[in-house]
XYZ file of C-alpha atoms in Angstrom:
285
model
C 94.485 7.942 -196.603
C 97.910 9.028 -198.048
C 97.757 5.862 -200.287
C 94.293 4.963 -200.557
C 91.328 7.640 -199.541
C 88.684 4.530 -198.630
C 90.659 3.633 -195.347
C 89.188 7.353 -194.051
C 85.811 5.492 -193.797
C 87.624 3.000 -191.272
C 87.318 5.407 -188.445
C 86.030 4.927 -185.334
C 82.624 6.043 -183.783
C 84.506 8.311 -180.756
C 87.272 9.753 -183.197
C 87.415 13.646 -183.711
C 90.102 14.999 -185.680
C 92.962 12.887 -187.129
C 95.929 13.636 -188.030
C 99.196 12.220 -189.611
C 101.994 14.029 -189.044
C 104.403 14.808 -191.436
C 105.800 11.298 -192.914
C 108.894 11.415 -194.451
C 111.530 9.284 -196.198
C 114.514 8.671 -198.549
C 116.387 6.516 -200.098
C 119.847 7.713 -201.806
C 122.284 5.974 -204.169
C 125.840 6.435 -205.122
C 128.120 3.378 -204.821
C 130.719 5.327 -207.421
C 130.879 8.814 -205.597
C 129.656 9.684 -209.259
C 128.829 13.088 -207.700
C 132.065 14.155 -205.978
C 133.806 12.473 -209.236
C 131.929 14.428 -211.709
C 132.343 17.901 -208.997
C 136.540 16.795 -209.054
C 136.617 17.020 -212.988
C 136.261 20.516 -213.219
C 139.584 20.724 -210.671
C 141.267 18.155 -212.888
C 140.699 20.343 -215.992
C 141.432 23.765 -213.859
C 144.855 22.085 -213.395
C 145.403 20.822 -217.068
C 144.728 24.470 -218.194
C 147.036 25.683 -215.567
C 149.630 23.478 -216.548
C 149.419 25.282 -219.956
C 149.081 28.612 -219.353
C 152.337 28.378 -217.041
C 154.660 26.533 -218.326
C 157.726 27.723 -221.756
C 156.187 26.312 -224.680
C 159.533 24.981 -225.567
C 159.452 22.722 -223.017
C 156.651 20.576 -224.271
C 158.800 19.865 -226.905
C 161.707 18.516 -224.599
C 161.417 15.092 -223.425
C 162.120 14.838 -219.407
C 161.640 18.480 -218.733
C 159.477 19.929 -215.663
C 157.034 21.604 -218.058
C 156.782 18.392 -220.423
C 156.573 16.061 -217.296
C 153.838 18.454 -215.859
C 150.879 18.453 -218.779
C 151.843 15.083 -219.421
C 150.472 13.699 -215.943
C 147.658 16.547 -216.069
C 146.359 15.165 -219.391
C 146.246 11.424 -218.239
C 144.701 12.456 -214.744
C 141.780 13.997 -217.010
C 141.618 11.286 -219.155
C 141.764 8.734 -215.992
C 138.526 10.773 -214.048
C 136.461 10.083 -217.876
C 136.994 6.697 -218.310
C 136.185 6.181 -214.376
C 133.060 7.780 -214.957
C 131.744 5.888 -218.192
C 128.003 4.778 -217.819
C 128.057 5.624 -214.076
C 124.868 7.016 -212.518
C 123.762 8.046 -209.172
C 119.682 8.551 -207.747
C 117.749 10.045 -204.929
C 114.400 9.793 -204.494
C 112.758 11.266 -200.993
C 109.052 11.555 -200.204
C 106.460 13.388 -197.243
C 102.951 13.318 -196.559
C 100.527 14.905 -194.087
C 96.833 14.366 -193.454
C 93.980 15.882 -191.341
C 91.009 13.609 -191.549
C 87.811 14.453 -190.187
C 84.930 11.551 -189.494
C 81.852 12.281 -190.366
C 78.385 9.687 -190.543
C 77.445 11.158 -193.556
C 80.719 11.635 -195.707
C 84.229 11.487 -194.448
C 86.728 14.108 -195.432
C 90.571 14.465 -195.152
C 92.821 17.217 -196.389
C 96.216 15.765 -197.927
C 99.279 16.932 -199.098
C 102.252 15.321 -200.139
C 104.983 15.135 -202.542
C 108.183 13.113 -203.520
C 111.083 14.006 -205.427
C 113.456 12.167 -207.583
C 117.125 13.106 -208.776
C 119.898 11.444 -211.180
C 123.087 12.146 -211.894
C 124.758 10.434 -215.097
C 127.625 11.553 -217.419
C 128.051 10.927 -221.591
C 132.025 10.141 -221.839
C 132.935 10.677 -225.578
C 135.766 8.592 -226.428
C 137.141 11.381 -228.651
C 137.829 13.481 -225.663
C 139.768 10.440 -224.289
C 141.656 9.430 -226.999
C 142.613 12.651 -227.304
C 143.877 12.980 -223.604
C 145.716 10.316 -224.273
C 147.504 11.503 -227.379
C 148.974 14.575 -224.895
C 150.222 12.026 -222.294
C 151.937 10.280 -224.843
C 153.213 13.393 -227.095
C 152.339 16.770 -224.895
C 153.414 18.890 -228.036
C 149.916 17.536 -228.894
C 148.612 20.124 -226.071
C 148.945 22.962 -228.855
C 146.043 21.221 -231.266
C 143.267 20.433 -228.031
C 140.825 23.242 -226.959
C 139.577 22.236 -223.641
C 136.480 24.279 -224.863
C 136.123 21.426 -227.447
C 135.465 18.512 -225.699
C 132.124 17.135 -225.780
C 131.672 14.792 -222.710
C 128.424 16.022 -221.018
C 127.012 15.503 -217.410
C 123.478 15.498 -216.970
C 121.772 16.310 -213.762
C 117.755 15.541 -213.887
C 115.248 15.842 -210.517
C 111.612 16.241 -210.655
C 109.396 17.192 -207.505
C 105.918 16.273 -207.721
C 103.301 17.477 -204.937
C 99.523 16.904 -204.122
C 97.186 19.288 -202.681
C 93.914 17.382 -202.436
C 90.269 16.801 -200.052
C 90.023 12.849 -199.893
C 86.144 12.045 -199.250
C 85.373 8.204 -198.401
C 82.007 6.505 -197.549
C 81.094 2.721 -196.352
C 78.452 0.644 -197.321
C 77.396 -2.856 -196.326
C 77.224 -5.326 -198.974
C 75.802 -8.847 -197.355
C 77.301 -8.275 -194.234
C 80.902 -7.389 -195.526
C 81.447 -3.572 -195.000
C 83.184 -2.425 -198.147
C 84.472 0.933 -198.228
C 85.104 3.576 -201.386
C 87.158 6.419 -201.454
C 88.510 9.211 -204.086
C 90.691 12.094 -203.739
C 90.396 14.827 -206.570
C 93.896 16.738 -206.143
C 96.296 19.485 -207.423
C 99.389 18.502 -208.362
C 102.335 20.852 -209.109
C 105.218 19.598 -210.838
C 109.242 20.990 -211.217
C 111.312 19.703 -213.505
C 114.965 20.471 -213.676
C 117.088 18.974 -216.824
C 120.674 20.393 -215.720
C 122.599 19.829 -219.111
C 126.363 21.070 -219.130
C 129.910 20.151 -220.733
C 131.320 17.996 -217.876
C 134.258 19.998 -217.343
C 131.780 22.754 -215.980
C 129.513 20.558 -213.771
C 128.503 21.593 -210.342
C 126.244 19.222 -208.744
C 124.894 22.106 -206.781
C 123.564 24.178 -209.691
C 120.925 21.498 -210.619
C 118.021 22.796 -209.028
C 119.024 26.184 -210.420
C 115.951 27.830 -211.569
C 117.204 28.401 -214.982
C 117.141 25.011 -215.724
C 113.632 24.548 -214.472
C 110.016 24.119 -215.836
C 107.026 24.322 -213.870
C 103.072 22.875 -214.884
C 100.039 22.603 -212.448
C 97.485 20.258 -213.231
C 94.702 17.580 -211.958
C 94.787 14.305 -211.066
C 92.553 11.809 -208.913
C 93.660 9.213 -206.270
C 91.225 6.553 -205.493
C 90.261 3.329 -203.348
C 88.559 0.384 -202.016
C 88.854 -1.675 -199.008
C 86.318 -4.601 -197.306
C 86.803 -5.901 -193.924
C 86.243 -9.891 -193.688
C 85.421 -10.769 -189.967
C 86.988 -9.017 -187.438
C 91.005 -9.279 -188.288
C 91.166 -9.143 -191.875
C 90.815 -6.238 -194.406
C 92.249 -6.547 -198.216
C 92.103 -2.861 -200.077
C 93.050 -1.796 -203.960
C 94.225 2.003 -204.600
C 95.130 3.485 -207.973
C 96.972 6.915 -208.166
C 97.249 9.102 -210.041
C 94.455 7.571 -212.054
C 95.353 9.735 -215.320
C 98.534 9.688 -217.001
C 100.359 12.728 -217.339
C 103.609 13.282 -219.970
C 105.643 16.727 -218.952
C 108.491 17.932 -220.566
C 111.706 19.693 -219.470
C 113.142 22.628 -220.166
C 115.400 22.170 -223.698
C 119.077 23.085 -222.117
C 121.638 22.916 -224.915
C 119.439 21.139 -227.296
C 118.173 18.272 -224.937
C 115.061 17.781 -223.611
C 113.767 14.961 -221.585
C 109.778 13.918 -220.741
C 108.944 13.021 -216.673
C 106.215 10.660 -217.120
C 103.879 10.477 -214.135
C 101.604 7.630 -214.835
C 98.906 5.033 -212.706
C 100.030 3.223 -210.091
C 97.564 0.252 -208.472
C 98.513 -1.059 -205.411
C 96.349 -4.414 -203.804
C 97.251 -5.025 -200.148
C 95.714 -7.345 -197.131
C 96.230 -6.998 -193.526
C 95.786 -8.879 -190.405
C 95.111 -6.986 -187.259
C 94.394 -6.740 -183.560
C 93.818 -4.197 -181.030
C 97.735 -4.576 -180.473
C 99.162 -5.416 -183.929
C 98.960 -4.646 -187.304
C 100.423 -6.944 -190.298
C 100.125 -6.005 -193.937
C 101.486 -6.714 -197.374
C 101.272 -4.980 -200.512
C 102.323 -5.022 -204.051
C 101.766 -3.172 -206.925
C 100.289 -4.120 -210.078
């Protein structure tokens, strides 16, 4: 009933109360350690600035020397964590559901809710910022012309949580012989988007569900759902959700401002089952 409502009508004639406890999966990805990168580059420019503010200005001028030596090596570190991070990304997505169904000859009814979340982590390297890193490794005089504050590489944190509050309702009729099912599940759905838009030097992975980059929206959408049994072993189904598209737009954080789309999704599926076993495939449309 969590993917499509007219499986409720499938119940049988001695079943009370059902219900699915909560489901729950994810699915995480991060072959770069994009987010521990992105975390270290605040420490690498922490230690540039240090090596700065504590070293006798006339040494940057002197070739060999401790101080010269020092923001040499802290400028190329910084510019070595950019260009390791150029058109990198990282994604999460994690889901849950929970259902209470309750048969009925008439009209069966099931409460849902559920929700899934999605998260990405990607950076904008401008090649300005490393060029100029570069320049200060080569010639740390340099150091005296490069604000820190200046640099415009970005790192962009996005996540959107989407969850459904809904009363599925699912009858069966018999079309020449073949019981055919039809469901529909008129929901609530609550939406949170975060758009976590900072200079990369300042980027904390944990800050991106920080309500002050979040927006909020509540609307309505439908689920909805077919299924026939053929014989005894054999049922094939179609479900749609979220039958009406939906565009939602983030919060603008330093002039950007990004659209979560939620959209249709049809799904046809068959199965082949016994009292013992159950095998099904499905794909979407």
């Amino acid at each position: 009933v969590l993917i499509n409502p007219a499986l409720l009508a499938k119940s049988k004639p001695d079943d009370n109360v059902t219900v699915i406890l909560p489901t729950i999966g994810a699915q995480i990805s991060d072959k770069d350690n994009l987010r521990d990168k992105i975390d270290d580059i605040s420490d690498d420019v922490n230690n540039y600035r240090h090596s700065l503010d504590n070293i006798n200005l006339f040494d940057l001028f002197v070739p060999g020397s401790a101080g010269y030596r020092q923001v040499s090596s802290a400028a190329g570190d910084l510019a070595d964590q950019l260009s390791s991070l150029q058109g990198k990304t990282a994604s999460a997505k994690a889901g849950a559901g929970l259902a209470v169904s309750i048969p009925n000859e008439t009209l069966d009814v099931a409460f849902v809710a559920k929700a899934n979340a999605r998260a990405r982590v990607s950076s904008y390297i401008d090649q300005g910022d490393i060029d100029l890193l570069r320049g200060v490794e080569a010639v740390p005089s340099s150091a005296l012309a490069v604000n820190p504050q200046n640099l415009k590489s970005k790192g962009y944190g996005r996540a959107a949580i989407v969850s459904d509050y809904g009363v599925a309702i699912a009858r069966q009729f018999d079309f020449g012989g073949v019981p055919v099912s039809f469901g529909v599940t008129p929901k609530l759905q609550k939406t949170w988007l975060y758009n976590y838009t900072v200079s990369i030097y300042n980027f904390s992975s944990d800050d991106i569900n920080s309500s002050r980059y979040r927006n909020d929206d509540t609307g309505f959408n439908v689920d909805a759902g077919m299924a026939a049994d053929f014989g005894d072993n054999w049922t094939v189904g179609l479900s749609g959700q979220n039958l009406f598209s939906r565009d939602i737009d983030t919060k603008e954080v330093d002039g950007v401002r990004d659209t979560y789309q939620i959209r249709p999704l049809v799904t046809a599926g068959v199965a082949w089952h016994t009292d013992m076993l159950t095998l099904s495939a499905d794909g979407d449309l």
